[in-house]
PDB file of C-alpha atoms in Angstrom:
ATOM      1  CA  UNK A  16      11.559   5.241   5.196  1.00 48.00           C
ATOM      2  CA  UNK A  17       9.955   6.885   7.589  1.00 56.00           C
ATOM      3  CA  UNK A  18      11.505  10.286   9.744  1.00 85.00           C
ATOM      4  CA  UNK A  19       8.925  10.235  12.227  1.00 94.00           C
ATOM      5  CA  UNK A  20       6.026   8.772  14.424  1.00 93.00           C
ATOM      6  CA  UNK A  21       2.613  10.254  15.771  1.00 95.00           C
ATOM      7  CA  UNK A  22       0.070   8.434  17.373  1.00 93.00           C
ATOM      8  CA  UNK A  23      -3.454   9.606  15.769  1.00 92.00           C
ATOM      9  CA  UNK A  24      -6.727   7.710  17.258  1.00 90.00           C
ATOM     10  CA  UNK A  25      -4.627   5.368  19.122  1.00 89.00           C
ATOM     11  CA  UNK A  26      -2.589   4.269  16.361  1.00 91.00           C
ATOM     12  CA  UNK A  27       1.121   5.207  15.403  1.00 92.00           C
ATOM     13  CA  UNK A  28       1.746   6.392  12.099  1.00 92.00           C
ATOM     14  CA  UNK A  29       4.940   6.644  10.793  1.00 93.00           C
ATOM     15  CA  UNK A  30       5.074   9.904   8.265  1.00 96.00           C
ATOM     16  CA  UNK A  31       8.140  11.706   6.593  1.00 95.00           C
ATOM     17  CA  UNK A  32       8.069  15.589   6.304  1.00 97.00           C
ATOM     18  CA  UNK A  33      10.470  16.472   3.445  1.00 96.00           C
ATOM     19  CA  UNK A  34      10.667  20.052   2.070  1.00 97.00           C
ATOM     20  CA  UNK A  35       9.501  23.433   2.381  1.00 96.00           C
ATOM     21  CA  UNK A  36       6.776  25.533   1.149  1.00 97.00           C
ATOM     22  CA  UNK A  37       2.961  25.023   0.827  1.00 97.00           C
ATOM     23  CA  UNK A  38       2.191  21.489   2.336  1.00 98.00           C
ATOM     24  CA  UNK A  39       1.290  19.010   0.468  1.00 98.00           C
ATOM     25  CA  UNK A  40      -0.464  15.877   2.621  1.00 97.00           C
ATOM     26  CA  UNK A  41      -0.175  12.241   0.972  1.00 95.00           C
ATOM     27  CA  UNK A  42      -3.006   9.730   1.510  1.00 93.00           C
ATOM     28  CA  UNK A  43      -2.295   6.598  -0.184  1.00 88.00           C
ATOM     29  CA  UNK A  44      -4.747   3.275  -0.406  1.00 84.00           C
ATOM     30  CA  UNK A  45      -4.916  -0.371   1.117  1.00 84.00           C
ATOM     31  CA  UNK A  46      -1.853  -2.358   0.908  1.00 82.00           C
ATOM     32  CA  UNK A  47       0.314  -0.020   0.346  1.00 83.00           C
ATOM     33  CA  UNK A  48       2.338   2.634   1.854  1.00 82.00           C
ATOM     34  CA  UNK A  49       4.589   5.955   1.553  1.00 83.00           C
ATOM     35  CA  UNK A  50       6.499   4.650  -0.525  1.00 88.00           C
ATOM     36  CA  UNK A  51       4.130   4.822  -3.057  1.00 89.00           C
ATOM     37  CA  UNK A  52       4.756   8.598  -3.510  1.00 92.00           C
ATOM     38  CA  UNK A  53       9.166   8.455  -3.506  1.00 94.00           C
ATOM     39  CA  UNK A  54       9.194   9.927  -6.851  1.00 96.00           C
ATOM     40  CA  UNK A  55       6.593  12.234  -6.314  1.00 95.00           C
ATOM     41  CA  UNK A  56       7.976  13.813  -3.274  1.00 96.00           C
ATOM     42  CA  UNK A  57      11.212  13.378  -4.466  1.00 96.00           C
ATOM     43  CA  UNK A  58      10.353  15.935  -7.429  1.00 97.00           C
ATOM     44  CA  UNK A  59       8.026  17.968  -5.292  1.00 97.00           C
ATOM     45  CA  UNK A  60       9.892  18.570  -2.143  1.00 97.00           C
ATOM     46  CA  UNK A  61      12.487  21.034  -4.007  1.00 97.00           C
ATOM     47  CA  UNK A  62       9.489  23.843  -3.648  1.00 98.00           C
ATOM     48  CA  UNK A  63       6.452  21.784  -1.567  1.00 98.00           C
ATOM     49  CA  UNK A  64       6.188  20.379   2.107  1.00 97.00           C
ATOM     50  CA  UNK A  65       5.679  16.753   1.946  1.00 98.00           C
ATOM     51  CA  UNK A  66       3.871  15.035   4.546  1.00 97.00           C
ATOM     52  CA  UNK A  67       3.906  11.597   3.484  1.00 96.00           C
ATOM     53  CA  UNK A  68       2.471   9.141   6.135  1.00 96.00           C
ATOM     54  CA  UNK A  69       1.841   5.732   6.078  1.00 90.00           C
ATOM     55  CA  UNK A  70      -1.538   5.083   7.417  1.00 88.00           C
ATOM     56  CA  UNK A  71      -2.430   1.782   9.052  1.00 86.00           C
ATOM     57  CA  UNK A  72      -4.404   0.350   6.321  1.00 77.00           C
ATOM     58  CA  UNK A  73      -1.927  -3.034   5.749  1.00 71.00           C
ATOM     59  CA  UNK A  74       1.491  -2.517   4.719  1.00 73.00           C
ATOM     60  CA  UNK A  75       2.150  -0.299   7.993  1.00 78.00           C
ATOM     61  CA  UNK A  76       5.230  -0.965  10.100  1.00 76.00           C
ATOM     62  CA  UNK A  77       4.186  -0.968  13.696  1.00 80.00           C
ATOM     63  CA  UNK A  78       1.927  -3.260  15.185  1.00 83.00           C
ATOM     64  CA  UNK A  79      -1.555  -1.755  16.568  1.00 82.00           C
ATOM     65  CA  UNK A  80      -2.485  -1.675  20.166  1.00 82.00           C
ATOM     66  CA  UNK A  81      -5.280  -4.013  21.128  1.00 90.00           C
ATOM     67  CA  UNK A  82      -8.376  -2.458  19.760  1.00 89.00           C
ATOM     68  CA  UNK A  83      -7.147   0.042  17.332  1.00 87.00           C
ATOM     69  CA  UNK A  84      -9.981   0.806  15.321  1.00 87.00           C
ATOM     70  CA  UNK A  85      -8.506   0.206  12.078  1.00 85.00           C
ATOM     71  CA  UNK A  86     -12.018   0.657   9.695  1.00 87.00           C
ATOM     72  CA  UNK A  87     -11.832   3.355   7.035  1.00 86.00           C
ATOM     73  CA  UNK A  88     -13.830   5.779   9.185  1.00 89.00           C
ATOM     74  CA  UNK A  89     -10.969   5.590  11.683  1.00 91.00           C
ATOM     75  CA  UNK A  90      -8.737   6.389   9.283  1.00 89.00           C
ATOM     76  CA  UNK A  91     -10.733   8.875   7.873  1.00 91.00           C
ATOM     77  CA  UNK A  92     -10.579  11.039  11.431  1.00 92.00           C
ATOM     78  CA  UNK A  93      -7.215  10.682  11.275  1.00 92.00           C
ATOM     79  CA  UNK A  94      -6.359  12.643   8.120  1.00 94.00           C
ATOM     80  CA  UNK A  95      -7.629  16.362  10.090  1.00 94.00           C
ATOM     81  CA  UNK A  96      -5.941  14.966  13.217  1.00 95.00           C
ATOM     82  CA  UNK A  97      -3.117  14.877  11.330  1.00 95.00           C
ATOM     83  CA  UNK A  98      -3.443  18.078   9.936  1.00 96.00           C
ATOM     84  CA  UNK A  99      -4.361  19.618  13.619  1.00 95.00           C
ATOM     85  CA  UNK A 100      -1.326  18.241  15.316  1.00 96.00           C
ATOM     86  CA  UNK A 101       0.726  19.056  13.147  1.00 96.00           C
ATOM     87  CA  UNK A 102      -0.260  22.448  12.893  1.00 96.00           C
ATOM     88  CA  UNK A 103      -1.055  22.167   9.100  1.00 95.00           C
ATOM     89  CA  UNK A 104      -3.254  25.262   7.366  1.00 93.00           C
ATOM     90  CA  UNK A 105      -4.278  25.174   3.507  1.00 95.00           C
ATOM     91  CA  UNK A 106      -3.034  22.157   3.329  1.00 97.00           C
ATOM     92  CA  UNK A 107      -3.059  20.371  -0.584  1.00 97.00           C
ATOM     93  CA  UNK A 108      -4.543  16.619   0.390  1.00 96.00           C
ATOM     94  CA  UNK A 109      -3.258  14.384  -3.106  1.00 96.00           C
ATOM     95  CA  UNK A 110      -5.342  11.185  -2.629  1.00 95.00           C
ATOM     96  CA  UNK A 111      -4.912   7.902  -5.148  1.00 92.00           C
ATOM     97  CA  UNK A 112      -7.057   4.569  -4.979  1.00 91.00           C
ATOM     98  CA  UNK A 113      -9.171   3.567  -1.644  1.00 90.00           C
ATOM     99  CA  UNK A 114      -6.954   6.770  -0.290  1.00 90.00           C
ATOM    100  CA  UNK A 115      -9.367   9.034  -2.289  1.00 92.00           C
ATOM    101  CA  UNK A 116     -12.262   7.163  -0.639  1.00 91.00           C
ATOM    102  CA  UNK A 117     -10.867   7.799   2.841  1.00 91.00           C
ATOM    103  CA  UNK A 118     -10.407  11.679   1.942  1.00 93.00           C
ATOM    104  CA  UNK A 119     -14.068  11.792   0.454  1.00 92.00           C
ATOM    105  CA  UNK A 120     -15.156   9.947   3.850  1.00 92.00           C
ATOM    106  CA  UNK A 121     -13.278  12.582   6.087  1.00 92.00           C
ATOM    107  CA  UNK A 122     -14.968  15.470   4.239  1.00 91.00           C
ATOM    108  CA  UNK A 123     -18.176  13.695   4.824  1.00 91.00           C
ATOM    109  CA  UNK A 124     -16.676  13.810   9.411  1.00 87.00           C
ATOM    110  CA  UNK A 125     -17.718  17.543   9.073  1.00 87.00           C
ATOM    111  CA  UNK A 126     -14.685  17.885  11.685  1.00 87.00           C
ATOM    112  CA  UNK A 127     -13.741  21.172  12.342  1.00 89.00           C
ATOM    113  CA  UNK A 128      -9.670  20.521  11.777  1.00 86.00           C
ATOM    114  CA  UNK A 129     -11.168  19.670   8.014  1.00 88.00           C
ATOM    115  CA  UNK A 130     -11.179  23.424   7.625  1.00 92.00           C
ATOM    116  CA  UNK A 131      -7.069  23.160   7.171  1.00 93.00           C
ATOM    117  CA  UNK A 132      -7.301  21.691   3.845  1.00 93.00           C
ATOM    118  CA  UNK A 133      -6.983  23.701   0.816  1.00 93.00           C
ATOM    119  CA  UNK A 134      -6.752  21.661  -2.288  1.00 93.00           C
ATOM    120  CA  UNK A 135      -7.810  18.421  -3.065  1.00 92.00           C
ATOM    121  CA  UNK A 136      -6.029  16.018  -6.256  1.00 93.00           C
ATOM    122  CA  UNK A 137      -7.560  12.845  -6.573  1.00 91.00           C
ATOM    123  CA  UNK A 138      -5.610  11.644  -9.741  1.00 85.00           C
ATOM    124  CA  UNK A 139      -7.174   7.897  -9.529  1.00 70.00           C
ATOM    125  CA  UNK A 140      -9.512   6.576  -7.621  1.00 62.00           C
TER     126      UNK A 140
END
């Protein structure tokens, strides 16, 4: 379940932000969403930050506003968005599935918020 909502390239995102202690960003694949990493965080967020969103790529909650671009380059910009309004530095990114595609396509953005990441696990792709 999700604590929270931000809006990032027009589309809300619903995201929990569990623990304390070097942050730890979740990007999951298609179909699928948060709740993918439960046991994870669950484990992790006794020494981590968890920032666990569930980005709009089909098993999201809301419903998009007309002309959300929804195309994995969309949600590619929307991982260092993330990490910029959040105020995120150094920031682990654990990717799985088409989520480690998205990641590899945000690196590929050359944004500048890109240059809060630290880390990057991509366990299965």
């Amino acid at each position: 379940m999700a604590d929270k909502t931000i809006t990032l390239a027009g589309a809300p995102i619903d995201y929990r932000d569990v623990g304390s202690g070097p942050v730890v960003v979740f990007v999951h694949g298609v179909y699928v969403g948060a709740a993918l990493w439960d046991d994870v965080v669950d484990k992790l967020s006794a020494t981590h930050r968890c920032i666990v969103p569930t980005w709009p790529l089909g098993a999201h909650a809301h419903e998009m506003p007309p002309g959300t671009d929804l195309s994995v380059a969309a949600t590619a910009r929307r991982l260092p968005e993330l990490l910029e309004k959040l105020d995120l530095t150094s920031a682990t990114i654990v990717a799985n599935d088409s989520g480690g595609g998205i990641t590899l396509t945000a690196l590929a953005t050359g944004d500048p918020g890109l240059a809060r990441i630290g880390p990057l696990v991509i366990p299965h792709c």
